[in-house]
XYZ file of C-alpha atoms in Angstrom:
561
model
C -12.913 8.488 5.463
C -14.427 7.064 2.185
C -13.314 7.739 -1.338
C -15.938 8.716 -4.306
C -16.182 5.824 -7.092
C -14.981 7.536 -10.480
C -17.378 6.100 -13.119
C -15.118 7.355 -15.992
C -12.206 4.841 -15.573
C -13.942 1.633 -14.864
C -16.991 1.549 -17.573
C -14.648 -0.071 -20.291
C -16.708 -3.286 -21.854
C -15.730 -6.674 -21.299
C -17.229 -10.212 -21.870
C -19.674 -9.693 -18.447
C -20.937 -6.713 -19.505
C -21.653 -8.525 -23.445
C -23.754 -11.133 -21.025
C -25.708 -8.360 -19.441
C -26.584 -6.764 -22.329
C -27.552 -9.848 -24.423
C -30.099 -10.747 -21.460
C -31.310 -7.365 -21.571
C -31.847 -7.361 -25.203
C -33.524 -10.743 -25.058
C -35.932 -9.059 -21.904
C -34.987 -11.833 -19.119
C -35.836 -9.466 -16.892
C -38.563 -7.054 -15.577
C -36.531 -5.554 -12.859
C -33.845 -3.648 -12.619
C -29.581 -5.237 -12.967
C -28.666 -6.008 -9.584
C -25.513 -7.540 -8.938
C -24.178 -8.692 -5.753
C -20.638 -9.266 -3.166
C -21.049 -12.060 -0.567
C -18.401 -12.843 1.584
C -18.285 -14.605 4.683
C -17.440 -12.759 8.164
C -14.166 -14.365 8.883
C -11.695 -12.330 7.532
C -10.268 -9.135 6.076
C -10.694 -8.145 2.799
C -7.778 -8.311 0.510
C -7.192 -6.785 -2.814
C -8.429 -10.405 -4.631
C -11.695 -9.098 -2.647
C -11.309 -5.680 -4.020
C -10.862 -7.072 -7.590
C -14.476 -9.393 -7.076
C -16.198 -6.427 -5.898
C -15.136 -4.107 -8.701
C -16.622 -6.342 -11.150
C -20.196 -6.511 -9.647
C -19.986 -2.955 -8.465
C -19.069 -1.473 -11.613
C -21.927 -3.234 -14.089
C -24.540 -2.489 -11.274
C -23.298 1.383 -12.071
C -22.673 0.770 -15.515
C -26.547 -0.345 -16.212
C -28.150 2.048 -13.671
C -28.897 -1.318 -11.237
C -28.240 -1.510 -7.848
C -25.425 -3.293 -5.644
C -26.018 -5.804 -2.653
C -23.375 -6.221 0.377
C -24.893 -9.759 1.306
C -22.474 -11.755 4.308
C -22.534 -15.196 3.887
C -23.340 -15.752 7.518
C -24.388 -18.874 7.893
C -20.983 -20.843 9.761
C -21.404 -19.393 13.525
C -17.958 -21.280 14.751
C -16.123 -18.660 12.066
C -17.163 -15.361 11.826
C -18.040 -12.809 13.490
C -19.221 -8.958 13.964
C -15.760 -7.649 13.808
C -14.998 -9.079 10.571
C -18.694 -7.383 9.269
C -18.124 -4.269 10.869
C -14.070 -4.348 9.045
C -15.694 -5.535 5.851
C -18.219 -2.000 5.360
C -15.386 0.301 6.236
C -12.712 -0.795 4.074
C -14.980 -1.063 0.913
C -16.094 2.246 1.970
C -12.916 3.608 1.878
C -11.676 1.844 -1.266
C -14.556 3.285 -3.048
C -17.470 0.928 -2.863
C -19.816 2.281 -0.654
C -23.124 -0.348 -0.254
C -24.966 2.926 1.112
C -27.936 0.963 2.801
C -28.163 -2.447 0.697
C -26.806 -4.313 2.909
C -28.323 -7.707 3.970
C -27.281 -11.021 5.644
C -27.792 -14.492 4.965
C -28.526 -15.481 8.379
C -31.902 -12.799 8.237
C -33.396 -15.318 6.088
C -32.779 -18.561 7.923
C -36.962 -19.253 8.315
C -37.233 -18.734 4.100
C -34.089 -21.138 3.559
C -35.729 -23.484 5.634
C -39.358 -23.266 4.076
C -37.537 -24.180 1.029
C -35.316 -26.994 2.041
C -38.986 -28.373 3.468
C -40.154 -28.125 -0.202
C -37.243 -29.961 -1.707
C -37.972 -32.482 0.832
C -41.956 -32.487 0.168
C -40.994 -33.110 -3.447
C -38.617 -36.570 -3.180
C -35.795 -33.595 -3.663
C -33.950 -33.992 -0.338
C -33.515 -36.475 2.262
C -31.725 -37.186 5.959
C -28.897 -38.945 5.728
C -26.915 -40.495 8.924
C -23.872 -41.155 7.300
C -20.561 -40.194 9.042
C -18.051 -37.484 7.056
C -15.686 -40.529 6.396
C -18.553 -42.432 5.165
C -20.096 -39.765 3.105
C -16.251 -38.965 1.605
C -16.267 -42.726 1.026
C -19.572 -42.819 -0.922
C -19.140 -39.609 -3.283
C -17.147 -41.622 -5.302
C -14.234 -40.129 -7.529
C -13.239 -37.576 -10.635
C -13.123 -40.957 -12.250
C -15.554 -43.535 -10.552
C -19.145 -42.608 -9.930
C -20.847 -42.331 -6.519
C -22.671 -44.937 -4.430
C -26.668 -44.018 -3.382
C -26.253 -43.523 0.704
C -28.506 -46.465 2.651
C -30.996 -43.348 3.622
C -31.475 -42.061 0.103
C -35.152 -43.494 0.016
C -36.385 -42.350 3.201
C -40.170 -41.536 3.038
C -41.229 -37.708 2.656
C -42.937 -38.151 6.315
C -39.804 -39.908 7.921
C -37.240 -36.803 5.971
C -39.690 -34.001 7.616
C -39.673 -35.575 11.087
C -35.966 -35.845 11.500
C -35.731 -32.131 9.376
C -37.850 -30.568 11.990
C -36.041 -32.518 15.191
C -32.507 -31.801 13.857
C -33.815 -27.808 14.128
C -35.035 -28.802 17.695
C -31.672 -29.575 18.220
C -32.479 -32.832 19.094
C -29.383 -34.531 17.741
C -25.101 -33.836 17.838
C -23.458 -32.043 15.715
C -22.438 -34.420 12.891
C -25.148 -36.891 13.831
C -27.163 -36.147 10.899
C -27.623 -34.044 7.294
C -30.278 -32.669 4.852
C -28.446 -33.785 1.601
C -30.079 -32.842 -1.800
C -31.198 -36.080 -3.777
C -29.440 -35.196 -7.143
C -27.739 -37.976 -8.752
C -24.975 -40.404 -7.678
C -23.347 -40.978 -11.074
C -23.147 -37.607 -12.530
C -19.719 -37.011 -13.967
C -19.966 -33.567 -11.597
C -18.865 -34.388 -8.287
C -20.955 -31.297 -6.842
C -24.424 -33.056 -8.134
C -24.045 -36.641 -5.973
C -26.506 -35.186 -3.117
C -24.632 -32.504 -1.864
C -24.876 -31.743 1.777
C -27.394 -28.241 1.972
C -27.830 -28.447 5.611
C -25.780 -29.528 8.859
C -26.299 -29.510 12.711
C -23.938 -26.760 14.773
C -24.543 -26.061 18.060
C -22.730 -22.697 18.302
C -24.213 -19.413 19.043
C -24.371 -17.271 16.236
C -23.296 -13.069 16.540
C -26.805 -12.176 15.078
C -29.545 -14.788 16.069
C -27.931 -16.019 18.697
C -28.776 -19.635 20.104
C -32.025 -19.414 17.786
C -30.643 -22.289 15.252
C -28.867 -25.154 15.527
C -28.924 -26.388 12.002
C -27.130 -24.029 9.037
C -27.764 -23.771 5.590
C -24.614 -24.802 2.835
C -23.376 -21.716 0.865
C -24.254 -23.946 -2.083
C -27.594 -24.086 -1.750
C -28.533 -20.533 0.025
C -26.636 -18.674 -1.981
C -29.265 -19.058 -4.873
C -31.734 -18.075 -2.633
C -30.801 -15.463 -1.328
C -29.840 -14.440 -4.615
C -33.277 -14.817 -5.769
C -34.569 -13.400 -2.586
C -33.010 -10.178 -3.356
C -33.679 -10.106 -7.321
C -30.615 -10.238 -7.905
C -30.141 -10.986 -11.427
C -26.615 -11.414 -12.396
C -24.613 -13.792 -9.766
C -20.785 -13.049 -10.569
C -17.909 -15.162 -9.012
C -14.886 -16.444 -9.300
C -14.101 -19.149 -11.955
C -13.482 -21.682 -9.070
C -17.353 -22.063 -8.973
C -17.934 -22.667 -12.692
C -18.327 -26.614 -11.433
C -20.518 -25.296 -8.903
C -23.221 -23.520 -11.347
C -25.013 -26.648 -12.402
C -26.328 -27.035 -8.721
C -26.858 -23.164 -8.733
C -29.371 -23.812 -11.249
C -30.700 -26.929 -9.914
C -31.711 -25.136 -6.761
C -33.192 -22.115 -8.677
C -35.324 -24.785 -11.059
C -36.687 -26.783 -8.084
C -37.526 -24.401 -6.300
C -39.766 -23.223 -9.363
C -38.689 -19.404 -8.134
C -39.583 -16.882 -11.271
C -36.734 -14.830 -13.382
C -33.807 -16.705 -11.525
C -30.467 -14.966 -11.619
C -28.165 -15.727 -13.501
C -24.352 -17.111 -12.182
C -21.604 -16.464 -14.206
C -17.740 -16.686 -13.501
C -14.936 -14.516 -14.249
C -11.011 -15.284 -13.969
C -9.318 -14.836 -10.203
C -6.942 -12.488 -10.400
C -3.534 -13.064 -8.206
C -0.659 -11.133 -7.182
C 2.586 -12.041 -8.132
C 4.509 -12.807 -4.521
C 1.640 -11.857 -2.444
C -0.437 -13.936 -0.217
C -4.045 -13.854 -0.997
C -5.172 -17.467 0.286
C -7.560 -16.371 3.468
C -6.552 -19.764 4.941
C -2.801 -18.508 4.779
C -3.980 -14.811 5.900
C -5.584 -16.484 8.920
C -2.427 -18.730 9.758
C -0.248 -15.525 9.914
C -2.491 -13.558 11.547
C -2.830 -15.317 14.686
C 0.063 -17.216 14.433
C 1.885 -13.448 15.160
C 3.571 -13.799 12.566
C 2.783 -10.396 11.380
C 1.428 -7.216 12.660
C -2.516 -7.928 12.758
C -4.769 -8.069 9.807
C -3.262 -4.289 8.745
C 0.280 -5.531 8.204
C 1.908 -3.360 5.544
C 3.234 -6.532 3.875
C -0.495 -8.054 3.684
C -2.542 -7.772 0.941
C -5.121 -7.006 3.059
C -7.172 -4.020 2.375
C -6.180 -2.560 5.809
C -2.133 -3.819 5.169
C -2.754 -1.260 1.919
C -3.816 1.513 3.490
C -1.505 1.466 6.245
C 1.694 0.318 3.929
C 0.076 4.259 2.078
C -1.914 2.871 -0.915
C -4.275 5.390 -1.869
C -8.387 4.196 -2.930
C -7.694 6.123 -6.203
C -4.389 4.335 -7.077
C -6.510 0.494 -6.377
C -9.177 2.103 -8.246
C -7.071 2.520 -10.970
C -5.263 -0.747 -10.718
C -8.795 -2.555 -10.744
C -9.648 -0.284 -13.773
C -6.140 -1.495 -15.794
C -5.762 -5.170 -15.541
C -9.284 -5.530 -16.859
C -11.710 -8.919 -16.289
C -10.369 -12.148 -17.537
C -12.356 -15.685 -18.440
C -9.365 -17.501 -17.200
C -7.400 -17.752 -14.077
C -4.773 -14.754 -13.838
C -1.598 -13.591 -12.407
C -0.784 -9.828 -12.276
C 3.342 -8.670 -11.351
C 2.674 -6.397 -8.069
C 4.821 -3.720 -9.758
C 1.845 -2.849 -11.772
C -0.119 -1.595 -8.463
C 2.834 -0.008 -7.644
C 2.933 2.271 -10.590
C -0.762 3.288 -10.646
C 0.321 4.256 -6.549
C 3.190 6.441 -7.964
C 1.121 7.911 -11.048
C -1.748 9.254 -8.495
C 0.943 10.869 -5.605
C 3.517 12.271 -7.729
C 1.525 15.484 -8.334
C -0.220 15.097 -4.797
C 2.380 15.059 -1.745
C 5.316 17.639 -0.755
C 8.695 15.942 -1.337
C 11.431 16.353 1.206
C 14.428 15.719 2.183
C 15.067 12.609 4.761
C 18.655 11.216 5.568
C 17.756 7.220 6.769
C 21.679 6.466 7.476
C 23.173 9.706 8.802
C 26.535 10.692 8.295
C 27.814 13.590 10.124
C 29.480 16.689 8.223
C 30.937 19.598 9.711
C 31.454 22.756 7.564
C 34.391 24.056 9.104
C 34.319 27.313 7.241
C 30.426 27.967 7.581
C 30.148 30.573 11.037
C 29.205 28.483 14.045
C 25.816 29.628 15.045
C 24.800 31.342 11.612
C 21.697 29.589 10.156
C 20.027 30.501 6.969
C 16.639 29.731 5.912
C 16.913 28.395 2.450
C 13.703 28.019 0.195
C 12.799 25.026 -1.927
C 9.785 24.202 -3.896
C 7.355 21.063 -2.367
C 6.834 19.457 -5.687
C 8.438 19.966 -8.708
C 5.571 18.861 -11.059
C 2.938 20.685 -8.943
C 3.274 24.380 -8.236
C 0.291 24.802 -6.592
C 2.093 22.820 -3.439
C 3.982 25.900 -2.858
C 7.290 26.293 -1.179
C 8.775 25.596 2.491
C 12.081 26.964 4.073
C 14.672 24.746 5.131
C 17.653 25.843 7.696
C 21.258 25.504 6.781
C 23.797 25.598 9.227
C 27.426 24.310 9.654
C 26.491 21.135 10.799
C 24.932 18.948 8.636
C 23.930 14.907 7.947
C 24.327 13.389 4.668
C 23.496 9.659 3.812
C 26.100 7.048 4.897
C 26.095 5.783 1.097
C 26.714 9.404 -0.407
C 30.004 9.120 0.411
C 33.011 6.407 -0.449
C 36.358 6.957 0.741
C 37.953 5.112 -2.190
C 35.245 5.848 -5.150
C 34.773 3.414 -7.318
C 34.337 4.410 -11.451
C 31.222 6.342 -12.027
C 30.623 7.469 -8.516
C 29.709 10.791 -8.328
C 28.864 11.710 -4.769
C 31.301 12.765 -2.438
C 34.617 11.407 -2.013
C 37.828 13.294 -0.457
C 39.125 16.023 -2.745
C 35.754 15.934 -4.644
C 33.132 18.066 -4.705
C 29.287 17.843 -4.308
C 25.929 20.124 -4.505
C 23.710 19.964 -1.545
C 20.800 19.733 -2.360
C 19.109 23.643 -2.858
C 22.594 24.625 -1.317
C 25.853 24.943 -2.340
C 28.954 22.532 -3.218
C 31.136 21.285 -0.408
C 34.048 19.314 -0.501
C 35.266 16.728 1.453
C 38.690 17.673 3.288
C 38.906 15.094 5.907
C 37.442 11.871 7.385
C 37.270 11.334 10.830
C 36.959 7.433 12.542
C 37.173 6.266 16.040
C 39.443 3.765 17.132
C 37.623 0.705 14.972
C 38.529 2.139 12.397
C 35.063 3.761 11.327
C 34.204 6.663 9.734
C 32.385 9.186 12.243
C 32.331 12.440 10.561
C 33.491 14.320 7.555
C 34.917 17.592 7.487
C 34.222 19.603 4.433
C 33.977 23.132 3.534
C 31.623 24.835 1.740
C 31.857 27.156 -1.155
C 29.505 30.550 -0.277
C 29.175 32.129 -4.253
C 27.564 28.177 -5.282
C 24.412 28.900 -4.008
C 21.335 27.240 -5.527
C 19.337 29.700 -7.564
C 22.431 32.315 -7.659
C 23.242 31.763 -11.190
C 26.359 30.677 -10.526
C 28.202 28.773 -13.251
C 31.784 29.129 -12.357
C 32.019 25.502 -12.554
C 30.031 22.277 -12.460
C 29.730 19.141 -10.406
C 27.833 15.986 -11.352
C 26.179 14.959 -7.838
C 23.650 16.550 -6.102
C 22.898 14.933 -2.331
C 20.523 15.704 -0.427
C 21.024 16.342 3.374
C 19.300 17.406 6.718
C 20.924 20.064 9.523
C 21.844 19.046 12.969
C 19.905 22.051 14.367
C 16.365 21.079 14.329
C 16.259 17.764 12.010
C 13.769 15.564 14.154
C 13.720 11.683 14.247
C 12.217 8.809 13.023
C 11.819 5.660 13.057
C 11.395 4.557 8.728
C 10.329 1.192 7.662
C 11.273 -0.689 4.827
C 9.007 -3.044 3.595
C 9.258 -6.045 0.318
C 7.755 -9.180 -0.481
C 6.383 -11.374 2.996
C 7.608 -14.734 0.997
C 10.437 -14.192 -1.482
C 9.854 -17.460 -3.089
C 6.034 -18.676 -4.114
C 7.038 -21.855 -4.129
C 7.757 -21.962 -0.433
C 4.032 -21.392 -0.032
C 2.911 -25.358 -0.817
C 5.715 -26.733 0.956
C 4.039 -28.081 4.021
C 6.861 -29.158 5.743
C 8.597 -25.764 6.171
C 6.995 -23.545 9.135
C 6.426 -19.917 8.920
C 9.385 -18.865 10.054
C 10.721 -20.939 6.971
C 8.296 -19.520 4.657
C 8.691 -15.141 5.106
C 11.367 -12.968 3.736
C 13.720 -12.275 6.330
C 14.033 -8.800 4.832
C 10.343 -8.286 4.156
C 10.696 -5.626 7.066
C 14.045 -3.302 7.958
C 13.223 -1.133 10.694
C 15.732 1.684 10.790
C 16.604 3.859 13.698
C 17.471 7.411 14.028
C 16.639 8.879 10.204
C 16.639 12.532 10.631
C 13.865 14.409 8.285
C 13.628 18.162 7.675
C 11.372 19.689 10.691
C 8.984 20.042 7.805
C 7.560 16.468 8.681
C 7.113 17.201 12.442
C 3.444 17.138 13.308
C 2.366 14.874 10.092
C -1.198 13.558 10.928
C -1.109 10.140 10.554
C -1.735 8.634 7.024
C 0.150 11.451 5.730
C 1.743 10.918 2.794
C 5.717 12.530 1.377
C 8.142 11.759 -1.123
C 11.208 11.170 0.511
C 14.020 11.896 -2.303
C 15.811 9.632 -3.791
C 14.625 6.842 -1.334
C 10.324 6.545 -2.709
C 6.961 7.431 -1.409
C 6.379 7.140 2.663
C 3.091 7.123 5.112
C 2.830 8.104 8.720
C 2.231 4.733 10.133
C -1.389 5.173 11.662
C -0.554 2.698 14.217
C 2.685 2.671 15.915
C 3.144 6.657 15.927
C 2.059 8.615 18.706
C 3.337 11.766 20.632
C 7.026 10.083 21.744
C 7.240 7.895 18.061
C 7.263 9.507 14.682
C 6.903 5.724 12.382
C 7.033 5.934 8.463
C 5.934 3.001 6.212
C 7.497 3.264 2.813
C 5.114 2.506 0.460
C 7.271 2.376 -2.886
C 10.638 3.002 -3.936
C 10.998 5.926 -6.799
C 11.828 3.175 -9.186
C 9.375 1.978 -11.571
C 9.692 -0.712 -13.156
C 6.228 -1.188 -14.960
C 6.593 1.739 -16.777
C 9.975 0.846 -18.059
C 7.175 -2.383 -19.765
């Protein structure tokens, strides 16, 4: 299922959208804006993903341009069609459909080639032999310049030959490179002859065994930007050092109207992992649940952990575009999740630590069908009935045997409203021989009832609570932050198992929900009171297993900012 884009929220101007329209007023262009999102096939996308995308989405809408979906397909040992076919679908449901522009680098492998020939026809590009260790060895440092490579002045003739044999595949991998011939001692480490092509002998998901020798993102990406007119190439700010070869590409290649690359800030999650290197390492290290881990950042971990497109939508919309580097506190997604479901989804009542209480003065097999309202901001949710009866379940932590100051659930002598009930109050505590409490005997006070206008007397706790005779099960997890501490993250000598919150997931056993919640379809969404918001987990519940994911607790703490 995919969710509309809402221009309204997201066409608020920042320092991209100044760049687009001083090129427009200066007429760089005789086409259309067309911006672009190019990521590589070999992971999920995650909400830094969903941030990039935003940005070039959004100003293609803004400006009445169009949008490209290019993957950066050009590494056969990483990716693969799983990863493309993930990739469509989640930015489809988040909100960013491609509709039909979508291309891939790999479709253009004859044109990349053509060019790299040209480059090489000009004195632009040469073969080089040079090992990775030697090549490392040669670039030189941030501080000391680079040393020319002992096949930098290879003839045009002798740099075409090998070109054309290393796509015969008549060399090893690593044997040989196409290297740009830049310059050696320029203070930017990315212009000392950068490699733009290497030798893999892997079979690729689309072209199969077809090519042996792959392009460098480096030096397609231009192209293909070109290629596809686009005309404004937005990244990340870690490829501001990167543009200069952008550009170098672009002006050898002579190719008319280039596009333009500019950067904007990365934006980062405060306690959430976000490096794809990290993602991968967890992934199939089974440390986690699969790509759609509800304590990934992963667009699939969001939409299973309940995250709506509308609330990421509006989280995207909110924190903005930055020049600089960025880190945003999680809470804030959190709040734009609570703003869009608190006038959307039925809240009910769900005890996750039952307590046993027997009404001893409530009739044995009487039940009565009690009504309460779904959502008390949204009328239009209507009403559902609930069943009282003399057997009840309360939460464990509703009631303290010794109350300390300030506690005002239910305690023995005390009283308590049920929740659109009536009071009860606690007459006896049952344990077993550890010493445990078991039950609670309490009775129940008939003229209290909710909505009776009785005001005989008041109590200052209301509990909520689920009855014995058709409360069904669950099985409710709790989710927080995979690695408490960030700084565990760079510590290479801890291991995983080191590095993740021991109490980033609490599965608990046995919660009892109102009957209400019986045949949820999965992705279904309810306010479970007093404890936050909670999803059907899409996965792990099937006809014997009812699983809920909380999403968020009821406390916000960005607001309170």
């Amino acid at each position: 299922m995919s969710h509309v884009f809402d221009k309204k929220d997201f066409f608020q101007t920042n320092f991209l959208h100044r760049v687009v329209d001083e090129d427009l007023k200066n007429g760089e262009y005789h086409r259309e804006i067309c911006t672009r999102f190019p990521p590589e096939p070999n992971g999920y996308l995650h909400i830094g993903s969903a941030y990039a995308i935003n940005i070039n989405y959004t100003i293609a809408k803004k400006y009445g341009g169009k949008f490209n979906l290019r993957f950066d397909d050009t590494n056969p040992l990483k990716e693969d069609i799983e990863y493309v076919n993930a990739i469509i679908e989640d930015m489809t449901w988040v909100g960013f459909s491609p509709g039909e522009r979508i291309f891939y680098g790999s479709d253009y492998c004859e044109e990349i080639y053509a060019y790299a020939r040209k480059l090489i026809q000009k004195g632009k590009a040469y073969v080089c032999d040079l090992s990775a260790d030697e090549m490392r060895a040669y670039r030189g440092t941030l501080k000391e310049p680079g040393i020319d490579s002992p096949y930098r002045n290879r003839s045009v003739e002798e740099n075409l030959d090998l070109f054309e044999r290393m796509r015969n595949g008549e060399f090893p991998a690593g044997d040989k490179v196409l290297r740009a011939k830049i310059d050696m001692q320029s203070a930017n480490i990315n212009l000392r002859d950068p490699v733009i092509y290497r030798i893999i002998h892997a079979a690729h998901y689309r072209t199969g065994d077809k090519w042996c020798i792959y392009p460098m993102y480096d030096y397609a990406h231009p192209i293909q930007d070109s290629m596809e007119g686009i005309t404004h190439s937005l990244c990340s700010i870690e490829f501001k050092d990167h543009r200069p070869l952008y550009d170098w590409v672009l002006q050898e290649l002579e190719l008319k109207e280039p596009p333009k690359q500019r950067e904007f800030g990365r934006m980062n999650l405060e306690g959430v992992v976000t490096s794809k290197r990290y993602l991968r390492e967890l992934v199939f290290g089974n440390y986690v649940d699969g790509w759609d881990d509800p304590r990934l950042p992963t667009l699939r971990g969001l939409r299973r952990r309940g995250f709506t497109p509308q609330s990421i939508q509006k989280f995207l919309g909110e924190i903005g575009v930055s020049k600089d580097e960025s880190t945003v506190d999680i809470s804030m997604l959190e709040h734009c999740l609570r703003e869009d479901l608190k006038d959307k989804v039925p809240s009910i009542m769900a005890v996750l630590d039952p307590l046993k209480v027997v009404i001893t003065n409530y009739p044995e097999d009487e039940v009565e069908m009690l009504e309460m309202e779904n959502n008390s901001s949204n009328s239009a949710l209507g009403t559902r009935t609930v069943s009282f009866s003399k057997v009840i379940y309360i939460e464990r932590e509703d009631f303290m045997e010794e109350p300390i100051k300030d506690f005002h659930r239910l305690s023995p002598g005390k009283e308590v409203r049920l929740k659109g009930a009536y009071f009860i109050r606690c007459e006896e505590v049952i344990k077993n021989e550890a010493g445990e409490i078991i039950a609670l005997y309490c009775t129940y006070d008939p003229e209290t009832k909710s909505g009776s206008g009785f005001k005989g007397r008041k109590v200052k706790g209301t509990i909520h609570w689920v009855s014995e005779k058709n409360a069904i099960q669950a099985e409710v997890r709790l989710y927080d932050k995979l690695v408490a501490d960030e700084g565990l993250l760079k510590d290479s000598a801890l291991s995983w198992d080191e590095k993740i919150n021991p109490k980033s997931l609490i599965t608990l056993q046995g919660c009892l929900l109102e009957p209400f919640a019986k045949n949820a379809p999965k992705e279904a969404k309810y306010q479970f009171m007093r404890h936050g918001y909670f999803v059907v987990d899409h996965k792990h519940t099937n006809g014997e297993k009812l699983v809920f994911n909380r999403i968020v607790p009821l406390k916000d703490s960005w607001s309170k900012r």
